[in-house]
Tab-separated table of N, CA and C in Angstrom:
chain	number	residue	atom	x	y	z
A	1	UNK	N	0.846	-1.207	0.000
A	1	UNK	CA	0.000	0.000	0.000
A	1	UNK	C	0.882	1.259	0.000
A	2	UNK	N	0.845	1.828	-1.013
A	2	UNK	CA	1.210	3.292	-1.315
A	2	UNK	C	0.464	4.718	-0.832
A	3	UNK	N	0.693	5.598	0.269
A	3	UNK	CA	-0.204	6.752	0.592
A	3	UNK	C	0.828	7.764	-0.085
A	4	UNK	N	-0.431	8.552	-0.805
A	4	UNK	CA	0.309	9.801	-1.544
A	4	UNK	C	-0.594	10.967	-0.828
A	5	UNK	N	0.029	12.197	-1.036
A	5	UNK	CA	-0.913	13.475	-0.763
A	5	UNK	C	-0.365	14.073	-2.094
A	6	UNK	N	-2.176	14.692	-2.830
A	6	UNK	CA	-1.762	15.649	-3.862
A	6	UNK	C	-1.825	16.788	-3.465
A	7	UNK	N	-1.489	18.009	-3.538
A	7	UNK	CA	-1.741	19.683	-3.320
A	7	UNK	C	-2.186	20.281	-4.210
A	8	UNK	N	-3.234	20.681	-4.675
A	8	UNK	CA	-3.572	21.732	-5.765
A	8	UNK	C	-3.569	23.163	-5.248
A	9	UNK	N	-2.597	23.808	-6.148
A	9	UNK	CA	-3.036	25.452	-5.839
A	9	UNK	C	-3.132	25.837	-7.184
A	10	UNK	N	-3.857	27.214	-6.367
A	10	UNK	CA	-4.008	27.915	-8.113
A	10	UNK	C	-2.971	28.625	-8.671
A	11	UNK	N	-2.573	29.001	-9.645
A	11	UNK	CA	-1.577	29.387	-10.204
A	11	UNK	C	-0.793	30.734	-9.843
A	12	UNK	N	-0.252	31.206	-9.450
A	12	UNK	CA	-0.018	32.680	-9.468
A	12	UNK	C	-0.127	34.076	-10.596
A	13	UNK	N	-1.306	34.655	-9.959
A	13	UNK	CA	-1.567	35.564	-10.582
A	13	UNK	C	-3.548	34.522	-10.741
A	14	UNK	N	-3.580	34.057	-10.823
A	14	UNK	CA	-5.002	33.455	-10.836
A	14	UNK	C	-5.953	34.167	-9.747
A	15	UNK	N	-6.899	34.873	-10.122
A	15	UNK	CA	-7.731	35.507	-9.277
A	15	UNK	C	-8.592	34.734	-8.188
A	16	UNK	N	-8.183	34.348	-6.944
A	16	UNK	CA	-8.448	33.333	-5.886
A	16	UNK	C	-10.460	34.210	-4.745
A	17	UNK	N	-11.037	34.717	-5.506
A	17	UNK	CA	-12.812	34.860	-4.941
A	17	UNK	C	-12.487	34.097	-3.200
A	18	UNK	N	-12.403	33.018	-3.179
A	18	UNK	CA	-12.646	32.807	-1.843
A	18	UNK	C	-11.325	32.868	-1.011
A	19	UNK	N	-10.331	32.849	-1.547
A	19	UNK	CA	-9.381	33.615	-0.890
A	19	UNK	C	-9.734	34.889	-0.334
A	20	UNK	N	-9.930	35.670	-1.074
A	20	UNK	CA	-10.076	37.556	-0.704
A	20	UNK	C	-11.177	37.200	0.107
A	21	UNK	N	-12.482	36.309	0.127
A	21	UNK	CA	-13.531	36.285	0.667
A	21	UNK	C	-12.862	35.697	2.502
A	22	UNK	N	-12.357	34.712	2.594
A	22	UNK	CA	-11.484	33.905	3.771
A	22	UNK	C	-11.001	35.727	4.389
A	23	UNK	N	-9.835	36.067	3.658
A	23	UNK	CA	-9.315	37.312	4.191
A	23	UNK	C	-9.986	38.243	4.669
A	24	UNK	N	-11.249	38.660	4.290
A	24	UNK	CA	-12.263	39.500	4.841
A	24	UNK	C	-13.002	39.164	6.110
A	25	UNK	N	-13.221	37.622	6.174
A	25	UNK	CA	-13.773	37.705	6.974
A	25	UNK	C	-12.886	37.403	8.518
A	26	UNK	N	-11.405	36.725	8.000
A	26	UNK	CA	-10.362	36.926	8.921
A	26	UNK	C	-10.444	37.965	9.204
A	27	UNK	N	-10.310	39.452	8.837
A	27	UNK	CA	-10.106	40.821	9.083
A	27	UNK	C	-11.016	40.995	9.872
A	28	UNK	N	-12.527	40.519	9.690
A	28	UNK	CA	-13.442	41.052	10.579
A	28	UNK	C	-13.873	40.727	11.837
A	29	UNK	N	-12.934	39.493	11.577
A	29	UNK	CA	-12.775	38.830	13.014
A	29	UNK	C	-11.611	39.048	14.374
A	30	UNK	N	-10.733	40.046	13.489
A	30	UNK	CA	-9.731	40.805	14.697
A	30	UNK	C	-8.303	40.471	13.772
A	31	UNK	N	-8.648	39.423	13.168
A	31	UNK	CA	-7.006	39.405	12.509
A	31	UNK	C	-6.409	39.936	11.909
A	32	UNK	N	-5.890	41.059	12.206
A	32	UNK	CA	-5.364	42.420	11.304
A	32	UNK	C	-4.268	42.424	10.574
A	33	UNK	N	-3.259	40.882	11.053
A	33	UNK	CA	-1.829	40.776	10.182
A	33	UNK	C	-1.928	39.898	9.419
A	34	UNK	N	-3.150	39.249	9.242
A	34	UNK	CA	-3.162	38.743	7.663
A	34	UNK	C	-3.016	39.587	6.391
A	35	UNK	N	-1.879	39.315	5.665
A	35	UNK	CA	-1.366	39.672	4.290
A	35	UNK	C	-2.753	39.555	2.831
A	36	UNK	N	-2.726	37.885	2.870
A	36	UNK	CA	-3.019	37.251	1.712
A	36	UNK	C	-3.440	35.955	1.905
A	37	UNK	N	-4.560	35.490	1.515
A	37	UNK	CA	-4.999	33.940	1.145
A	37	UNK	C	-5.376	33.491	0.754
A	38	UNK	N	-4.299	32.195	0.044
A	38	UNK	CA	-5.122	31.712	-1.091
A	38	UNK	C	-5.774	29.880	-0.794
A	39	UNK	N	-6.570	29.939	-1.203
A	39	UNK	CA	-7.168	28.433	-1.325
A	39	UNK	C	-6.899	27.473	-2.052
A	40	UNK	N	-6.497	26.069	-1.885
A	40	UNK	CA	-6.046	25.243	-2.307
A	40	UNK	C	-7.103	23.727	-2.079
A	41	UNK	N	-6.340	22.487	-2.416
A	41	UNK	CA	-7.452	21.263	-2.179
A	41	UNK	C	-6.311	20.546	-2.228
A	42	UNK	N	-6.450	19.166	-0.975
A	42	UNK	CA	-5.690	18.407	-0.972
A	42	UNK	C	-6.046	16.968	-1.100
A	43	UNK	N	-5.694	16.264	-1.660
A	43	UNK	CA	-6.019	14.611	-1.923
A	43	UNK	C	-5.183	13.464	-1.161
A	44	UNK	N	-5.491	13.305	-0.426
A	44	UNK	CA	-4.977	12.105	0.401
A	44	UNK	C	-5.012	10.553	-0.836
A	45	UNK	N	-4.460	9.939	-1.229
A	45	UNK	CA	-4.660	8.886	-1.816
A	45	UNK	C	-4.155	7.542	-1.455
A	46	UNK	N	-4.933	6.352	-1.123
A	46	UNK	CA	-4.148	5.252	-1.027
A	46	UNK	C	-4.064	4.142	-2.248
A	47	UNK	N	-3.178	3.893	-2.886
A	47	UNK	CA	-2.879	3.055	-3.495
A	47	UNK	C	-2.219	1.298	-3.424
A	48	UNK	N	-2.469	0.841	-4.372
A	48	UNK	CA	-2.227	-0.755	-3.848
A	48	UNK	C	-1.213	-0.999	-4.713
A	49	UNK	N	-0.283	-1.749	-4.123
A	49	UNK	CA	0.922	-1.780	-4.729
A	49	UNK	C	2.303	-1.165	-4.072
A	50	UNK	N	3.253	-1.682	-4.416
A	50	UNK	CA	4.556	-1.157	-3.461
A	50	UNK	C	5.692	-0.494	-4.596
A	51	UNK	N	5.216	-0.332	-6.054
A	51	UNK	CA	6.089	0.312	-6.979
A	51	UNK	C	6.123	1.903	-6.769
A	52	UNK	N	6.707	2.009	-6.159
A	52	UNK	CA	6.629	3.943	-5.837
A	52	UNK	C	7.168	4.784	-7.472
A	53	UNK	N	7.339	3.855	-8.285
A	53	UNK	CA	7.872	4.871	-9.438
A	53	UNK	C	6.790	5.153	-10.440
A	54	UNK	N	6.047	3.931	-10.600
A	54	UNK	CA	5.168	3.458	-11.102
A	54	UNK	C	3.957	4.293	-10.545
A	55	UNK	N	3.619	4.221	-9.123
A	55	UNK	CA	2.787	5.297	-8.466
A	55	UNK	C	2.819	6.803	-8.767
A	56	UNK	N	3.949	7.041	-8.395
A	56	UNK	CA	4.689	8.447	-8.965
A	56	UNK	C	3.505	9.153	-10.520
A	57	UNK	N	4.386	7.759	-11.582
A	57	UNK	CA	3.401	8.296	-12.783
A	57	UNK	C	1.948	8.124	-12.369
A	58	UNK	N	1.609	7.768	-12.399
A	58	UNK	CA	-0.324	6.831	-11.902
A	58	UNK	C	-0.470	8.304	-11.557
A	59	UNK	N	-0.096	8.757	-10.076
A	59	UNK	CA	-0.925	10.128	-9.927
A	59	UNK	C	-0.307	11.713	-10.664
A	60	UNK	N	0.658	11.468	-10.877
A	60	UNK	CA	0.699	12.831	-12.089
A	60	UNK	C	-0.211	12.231	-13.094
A	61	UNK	N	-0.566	11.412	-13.797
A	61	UNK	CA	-1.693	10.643	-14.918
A	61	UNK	C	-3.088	11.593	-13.901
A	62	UNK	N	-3.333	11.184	-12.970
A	62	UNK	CA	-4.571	11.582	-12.668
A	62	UNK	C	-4.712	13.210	-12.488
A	63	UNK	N	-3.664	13.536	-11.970
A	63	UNK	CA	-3.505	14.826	-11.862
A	63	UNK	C	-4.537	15.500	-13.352
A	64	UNK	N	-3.472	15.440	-13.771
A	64	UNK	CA	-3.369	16.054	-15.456
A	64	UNK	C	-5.203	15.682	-16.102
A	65	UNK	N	-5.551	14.587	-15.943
A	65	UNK	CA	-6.635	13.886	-16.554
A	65	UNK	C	-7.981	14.402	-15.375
A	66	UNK	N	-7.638	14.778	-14.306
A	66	UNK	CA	-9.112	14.833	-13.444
A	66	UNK	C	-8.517	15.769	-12.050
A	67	UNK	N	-7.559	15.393	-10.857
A	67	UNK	CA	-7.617	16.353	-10.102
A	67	UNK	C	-7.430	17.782	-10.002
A	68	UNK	N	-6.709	18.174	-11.501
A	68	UNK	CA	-6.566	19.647	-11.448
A	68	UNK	C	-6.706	19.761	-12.546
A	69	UNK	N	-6.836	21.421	-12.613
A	69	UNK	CA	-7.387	22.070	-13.995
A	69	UNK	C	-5.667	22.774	-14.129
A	70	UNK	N	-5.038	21.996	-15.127
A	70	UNK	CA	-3.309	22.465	-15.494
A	70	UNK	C	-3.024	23.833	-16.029
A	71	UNK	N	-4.774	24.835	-16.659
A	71	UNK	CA	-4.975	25.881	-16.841
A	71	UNK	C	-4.275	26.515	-16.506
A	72	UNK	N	-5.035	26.816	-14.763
A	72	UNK	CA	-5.009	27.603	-13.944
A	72	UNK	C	-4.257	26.637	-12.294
A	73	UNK	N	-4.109	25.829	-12.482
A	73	UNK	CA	-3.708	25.214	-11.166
A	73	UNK	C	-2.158	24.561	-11.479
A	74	UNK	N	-1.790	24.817	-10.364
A	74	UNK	CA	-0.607	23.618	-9.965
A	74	UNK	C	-0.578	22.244	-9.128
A	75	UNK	N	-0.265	21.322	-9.596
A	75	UNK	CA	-0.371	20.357	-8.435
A	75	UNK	C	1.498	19.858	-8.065
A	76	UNK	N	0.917	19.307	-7.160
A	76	UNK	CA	2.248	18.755	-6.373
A	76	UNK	C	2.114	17.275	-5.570
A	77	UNK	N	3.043	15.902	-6.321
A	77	UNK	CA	2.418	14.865	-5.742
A	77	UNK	C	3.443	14.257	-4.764
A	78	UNK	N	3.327	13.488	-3.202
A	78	UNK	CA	4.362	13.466	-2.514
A	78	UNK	C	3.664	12.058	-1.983
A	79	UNK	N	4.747	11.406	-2.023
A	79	UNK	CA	4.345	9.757	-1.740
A	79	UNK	C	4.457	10.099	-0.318
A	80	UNK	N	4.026	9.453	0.834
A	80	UNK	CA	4.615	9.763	2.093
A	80	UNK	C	5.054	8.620	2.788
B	1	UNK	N	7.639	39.560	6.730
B	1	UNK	CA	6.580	38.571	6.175
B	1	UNK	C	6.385	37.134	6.549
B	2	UNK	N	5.745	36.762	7.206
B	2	UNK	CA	5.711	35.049	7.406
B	2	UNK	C	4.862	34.267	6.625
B	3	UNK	N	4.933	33.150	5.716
B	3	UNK	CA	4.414	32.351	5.034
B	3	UNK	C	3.765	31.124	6.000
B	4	UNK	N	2.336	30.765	5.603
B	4	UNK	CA	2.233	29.584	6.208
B	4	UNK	C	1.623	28.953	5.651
B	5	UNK	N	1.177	27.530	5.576
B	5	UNK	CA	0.478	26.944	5.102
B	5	UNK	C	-0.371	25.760	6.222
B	6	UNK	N	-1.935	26.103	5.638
B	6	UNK	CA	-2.824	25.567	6.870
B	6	UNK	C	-3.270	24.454	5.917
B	7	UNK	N	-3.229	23.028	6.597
B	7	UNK	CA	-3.681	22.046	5.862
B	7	UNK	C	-4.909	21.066	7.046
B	8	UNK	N	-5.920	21.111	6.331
B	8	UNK	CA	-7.425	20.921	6.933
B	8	UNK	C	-8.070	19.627	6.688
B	9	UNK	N	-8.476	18.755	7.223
B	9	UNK	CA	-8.588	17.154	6.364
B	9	UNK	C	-9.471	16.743	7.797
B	10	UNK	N	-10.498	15.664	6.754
B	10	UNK	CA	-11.711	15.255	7.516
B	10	UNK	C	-10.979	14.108	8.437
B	11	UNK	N	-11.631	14.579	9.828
B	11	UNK	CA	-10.973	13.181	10.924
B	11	UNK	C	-11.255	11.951	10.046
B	12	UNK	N	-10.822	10.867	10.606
B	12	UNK	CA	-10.542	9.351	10.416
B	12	UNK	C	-12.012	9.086	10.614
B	13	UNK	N	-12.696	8.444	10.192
B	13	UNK	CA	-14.141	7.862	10.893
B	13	UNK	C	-15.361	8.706	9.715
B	14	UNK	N	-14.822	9.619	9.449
B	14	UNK	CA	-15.820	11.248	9.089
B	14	UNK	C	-16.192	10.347	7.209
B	15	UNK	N	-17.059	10.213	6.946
B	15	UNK	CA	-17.722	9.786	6.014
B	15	UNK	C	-17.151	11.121	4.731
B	16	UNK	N	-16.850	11.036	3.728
B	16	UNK	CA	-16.143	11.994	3.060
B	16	UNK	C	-17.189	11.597	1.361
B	17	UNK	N	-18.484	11.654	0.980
B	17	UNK	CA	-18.836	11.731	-0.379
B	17	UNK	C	-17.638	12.132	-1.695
B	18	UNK	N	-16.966	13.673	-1.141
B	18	UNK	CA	-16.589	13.824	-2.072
B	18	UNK	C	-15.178	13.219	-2.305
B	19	UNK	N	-14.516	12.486	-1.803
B	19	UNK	CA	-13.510	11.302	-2.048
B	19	UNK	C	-14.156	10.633	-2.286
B	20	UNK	N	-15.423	9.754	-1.966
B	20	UNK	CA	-15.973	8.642	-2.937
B	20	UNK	C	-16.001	8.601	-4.260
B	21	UNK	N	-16.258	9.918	-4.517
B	21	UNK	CA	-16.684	10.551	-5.885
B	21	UNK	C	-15.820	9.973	-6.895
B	22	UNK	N	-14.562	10.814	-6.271
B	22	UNK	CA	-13.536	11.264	-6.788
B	22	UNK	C	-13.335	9.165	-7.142
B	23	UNK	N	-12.813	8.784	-6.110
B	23	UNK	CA	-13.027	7.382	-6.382
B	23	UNK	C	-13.135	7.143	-7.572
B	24	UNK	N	-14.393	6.931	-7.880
B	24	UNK	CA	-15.340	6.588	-8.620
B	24	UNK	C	-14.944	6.721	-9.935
B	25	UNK	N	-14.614	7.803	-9.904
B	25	UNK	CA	-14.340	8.787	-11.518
B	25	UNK	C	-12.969	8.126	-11.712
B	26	UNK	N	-12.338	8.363	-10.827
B	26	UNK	CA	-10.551	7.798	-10.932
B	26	UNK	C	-10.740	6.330	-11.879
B	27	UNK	N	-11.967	5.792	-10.801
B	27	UNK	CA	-11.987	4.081	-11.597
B	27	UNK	C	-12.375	4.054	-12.456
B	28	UNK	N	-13.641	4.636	-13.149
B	28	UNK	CA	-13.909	4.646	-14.201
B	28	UNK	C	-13.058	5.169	-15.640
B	29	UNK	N	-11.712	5.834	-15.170
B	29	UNK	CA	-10.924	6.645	-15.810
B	29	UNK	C	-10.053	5.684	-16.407
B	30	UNK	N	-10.066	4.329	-15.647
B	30	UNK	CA	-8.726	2.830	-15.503
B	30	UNK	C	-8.097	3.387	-14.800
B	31	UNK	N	-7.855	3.698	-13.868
B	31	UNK	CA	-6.720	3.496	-12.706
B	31	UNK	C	-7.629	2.780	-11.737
B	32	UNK	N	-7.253	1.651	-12.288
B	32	UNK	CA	-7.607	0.147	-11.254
B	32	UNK	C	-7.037	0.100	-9.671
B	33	UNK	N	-6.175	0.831	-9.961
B	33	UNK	CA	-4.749	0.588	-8.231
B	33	UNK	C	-5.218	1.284	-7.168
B	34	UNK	N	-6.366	2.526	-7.399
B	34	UNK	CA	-6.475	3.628	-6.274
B	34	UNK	C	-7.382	2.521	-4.841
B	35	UNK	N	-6.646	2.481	-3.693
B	35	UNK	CA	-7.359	2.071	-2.746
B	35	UNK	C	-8.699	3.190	-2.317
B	36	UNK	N	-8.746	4.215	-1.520
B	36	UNK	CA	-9.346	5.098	-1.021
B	36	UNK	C	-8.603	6.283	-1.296
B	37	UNK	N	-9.488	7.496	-1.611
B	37	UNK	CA	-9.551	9.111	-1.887
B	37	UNK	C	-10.010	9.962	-0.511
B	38	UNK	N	-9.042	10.720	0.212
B	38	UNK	CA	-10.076	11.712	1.006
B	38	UNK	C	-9.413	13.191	0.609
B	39	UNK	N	-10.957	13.897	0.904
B	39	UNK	CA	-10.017	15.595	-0.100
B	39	UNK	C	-10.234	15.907	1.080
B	40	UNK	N	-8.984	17.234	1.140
B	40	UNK	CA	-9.234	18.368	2.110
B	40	UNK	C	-9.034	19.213	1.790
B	41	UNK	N	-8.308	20.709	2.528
B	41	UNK	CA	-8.397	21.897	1.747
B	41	UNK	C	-7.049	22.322	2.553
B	42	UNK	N	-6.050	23.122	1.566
B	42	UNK	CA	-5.045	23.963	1.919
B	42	UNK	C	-5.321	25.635	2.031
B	43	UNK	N	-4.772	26.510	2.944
B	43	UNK	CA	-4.713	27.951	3.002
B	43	UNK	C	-3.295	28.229	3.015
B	44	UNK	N	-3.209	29.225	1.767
B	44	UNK	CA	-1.528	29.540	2.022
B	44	UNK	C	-1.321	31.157	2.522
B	45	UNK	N	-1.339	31.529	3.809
B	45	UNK	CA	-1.471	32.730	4.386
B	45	UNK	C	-0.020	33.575	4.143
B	46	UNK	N	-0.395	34.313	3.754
B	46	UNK	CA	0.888	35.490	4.218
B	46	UNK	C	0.666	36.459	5.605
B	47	UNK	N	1.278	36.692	6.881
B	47	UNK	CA	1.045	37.479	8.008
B	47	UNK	C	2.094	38.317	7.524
B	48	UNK	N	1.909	39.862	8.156
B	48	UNK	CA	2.854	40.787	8.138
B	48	UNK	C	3.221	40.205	9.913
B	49	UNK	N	4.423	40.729	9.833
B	49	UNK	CA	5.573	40.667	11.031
B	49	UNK	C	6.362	39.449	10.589
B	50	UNK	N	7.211	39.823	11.537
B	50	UNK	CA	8.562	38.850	11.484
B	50	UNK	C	8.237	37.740	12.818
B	51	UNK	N	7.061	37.544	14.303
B	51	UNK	CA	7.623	37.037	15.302
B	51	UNK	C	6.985	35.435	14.779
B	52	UNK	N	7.365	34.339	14.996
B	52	UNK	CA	6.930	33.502	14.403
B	52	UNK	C	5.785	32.553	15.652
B	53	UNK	N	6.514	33.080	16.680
B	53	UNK	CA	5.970	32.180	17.473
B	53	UNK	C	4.089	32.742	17.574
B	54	UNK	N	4.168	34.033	17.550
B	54	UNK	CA	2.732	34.485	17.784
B	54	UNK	C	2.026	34.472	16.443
B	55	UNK	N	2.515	34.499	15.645
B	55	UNK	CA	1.888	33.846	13.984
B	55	UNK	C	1.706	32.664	14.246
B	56	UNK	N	2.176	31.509	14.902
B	56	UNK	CA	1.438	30.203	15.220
B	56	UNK	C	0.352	29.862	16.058
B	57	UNK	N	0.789	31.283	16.599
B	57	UNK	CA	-1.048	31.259	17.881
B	57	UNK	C	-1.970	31.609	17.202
B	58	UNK	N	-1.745	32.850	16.179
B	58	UNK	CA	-2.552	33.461	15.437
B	58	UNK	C	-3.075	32.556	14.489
B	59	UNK	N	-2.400	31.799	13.928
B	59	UNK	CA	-2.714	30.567	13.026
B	59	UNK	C	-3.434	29.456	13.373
B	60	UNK	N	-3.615	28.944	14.555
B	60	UNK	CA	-4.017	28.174	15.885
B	60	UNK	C	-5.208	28.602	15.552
B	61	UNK	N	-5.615	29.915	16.139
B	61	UNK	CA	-6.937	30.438	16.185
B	61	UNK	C	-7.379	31.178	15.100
B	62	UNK	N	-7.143	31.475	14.004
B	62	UNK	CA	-7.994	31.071	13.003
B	62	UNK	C	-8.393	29.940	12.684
B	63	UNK	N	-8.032	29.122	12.753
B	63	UNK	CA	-7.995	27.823	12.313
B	63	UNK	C	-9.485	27.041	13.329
B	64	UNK	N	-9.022	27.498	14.572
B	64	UNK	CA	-10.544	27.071	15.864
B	64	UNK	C	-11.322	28.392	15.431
B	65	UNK	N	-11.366	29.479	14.778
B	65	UNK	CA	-12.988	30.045	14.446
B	65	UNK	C	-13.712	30.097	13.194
B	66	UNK	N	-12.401	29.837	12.468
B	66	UNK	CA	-12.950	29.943	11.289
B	66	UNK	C	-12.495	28.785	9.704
B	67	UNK	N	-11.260	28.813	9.914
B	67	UNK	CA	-10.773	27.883	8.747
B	67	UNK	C	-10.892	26.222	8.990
B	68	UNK	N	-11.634	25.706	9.954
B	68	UNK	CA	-11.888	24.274	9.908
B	68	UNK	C	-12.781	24.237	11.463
B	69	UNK	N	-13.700	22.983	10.902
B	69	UNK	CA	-14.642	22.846	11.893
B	69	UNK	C	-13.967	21.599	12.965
B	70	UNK	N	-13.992	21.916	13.715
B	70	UNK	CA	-12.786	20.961	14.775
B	70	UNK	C	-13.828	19.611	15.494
B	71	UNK	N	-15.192	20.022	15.278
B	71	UNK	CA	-15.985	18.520	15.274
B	71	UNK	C	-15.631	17.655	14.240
B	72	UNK	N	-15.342	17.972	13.106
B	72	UNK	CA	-15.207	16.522	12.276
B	72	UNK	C	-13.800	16.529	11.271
B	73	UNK	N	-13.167	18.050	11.775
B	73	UNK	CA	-12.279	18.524	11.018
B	73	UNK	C	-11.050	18.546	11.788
B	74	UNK	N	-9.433	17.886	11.228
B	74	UNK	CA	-8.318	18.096	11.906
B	74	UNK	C	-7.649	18.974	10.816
B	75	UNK	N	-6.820	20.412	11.905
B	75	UNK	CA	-6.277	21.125	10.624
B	75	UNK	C	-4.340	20.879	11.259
B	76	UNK	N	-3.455	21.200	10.411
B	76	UNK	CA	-2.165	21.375	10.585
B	76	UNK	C	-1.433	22.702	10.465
B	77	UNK	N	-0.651	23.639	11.249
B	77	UNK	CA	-0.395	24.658	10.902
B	77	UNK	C	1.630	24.274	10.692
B	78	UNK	N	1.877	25.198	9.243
B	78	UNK	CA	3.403	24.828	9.067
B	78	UNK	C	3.349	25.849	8.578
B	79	UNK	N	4.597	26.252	9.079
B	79	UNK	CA	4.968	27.819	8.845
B	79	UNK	C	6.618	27.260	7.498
B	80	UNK	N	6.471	27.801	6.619
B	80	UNK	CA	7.406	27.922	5.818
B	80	UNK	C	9.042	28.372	5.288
């Protein structure tokens, strides 16, 4: 059994709505040294099998094909 | 400037649809190998100041009012 975590963020410079929305309402809640925030999604995955190279490709494959939009997003895949 | 990144993911036990989903689609896609999917959500904050230790309290408690529900939700704070 293989556990991966994927990270999707959005790209830089990608206009992040619930980011600025998160930040506002941080602000209105007292937190005054928040900068910036952006929103992301993370994928926990377990896989079957003990080929970690082989895995490796499998979830950049999924990446590209379904967990992120390569548009506007970045992903990042980390076996753990 | 301090960078952090808040990572938010449904407790162990917590019934997750939208990893089933995801599942689902993965299998139907042929990737036969995926055991189980759970999504969560990343925040990548920027704080103004330099002290790090009180950016982790500050991070702490956003996190208990607003960026994850701590009944069914475990979040992680890592400062960068």
């Amino acid at each position: 059994m293989i556990k991966a975590r994927i990270t999707v963020t959005l790209k830089e410079g990608v206009l992040d709505p619930q980011g600025k929305a998160i930040e506002g309402s941080l602000s209105a809640l007292g937190f005054k040294d928040v900068g910036s925030v952006r929103q992301g999604k993370v994928f926990d995955i377990e896989l079957k099998g003990e080929n970690k190279v082989e895995a490796e490709q499998s979830l950049n494959s999924m990446c590209a094909k379904l967990l992120s939009n390569t548009v506007i997003e970045d992903y990042r895949v980390a076996i753990i």
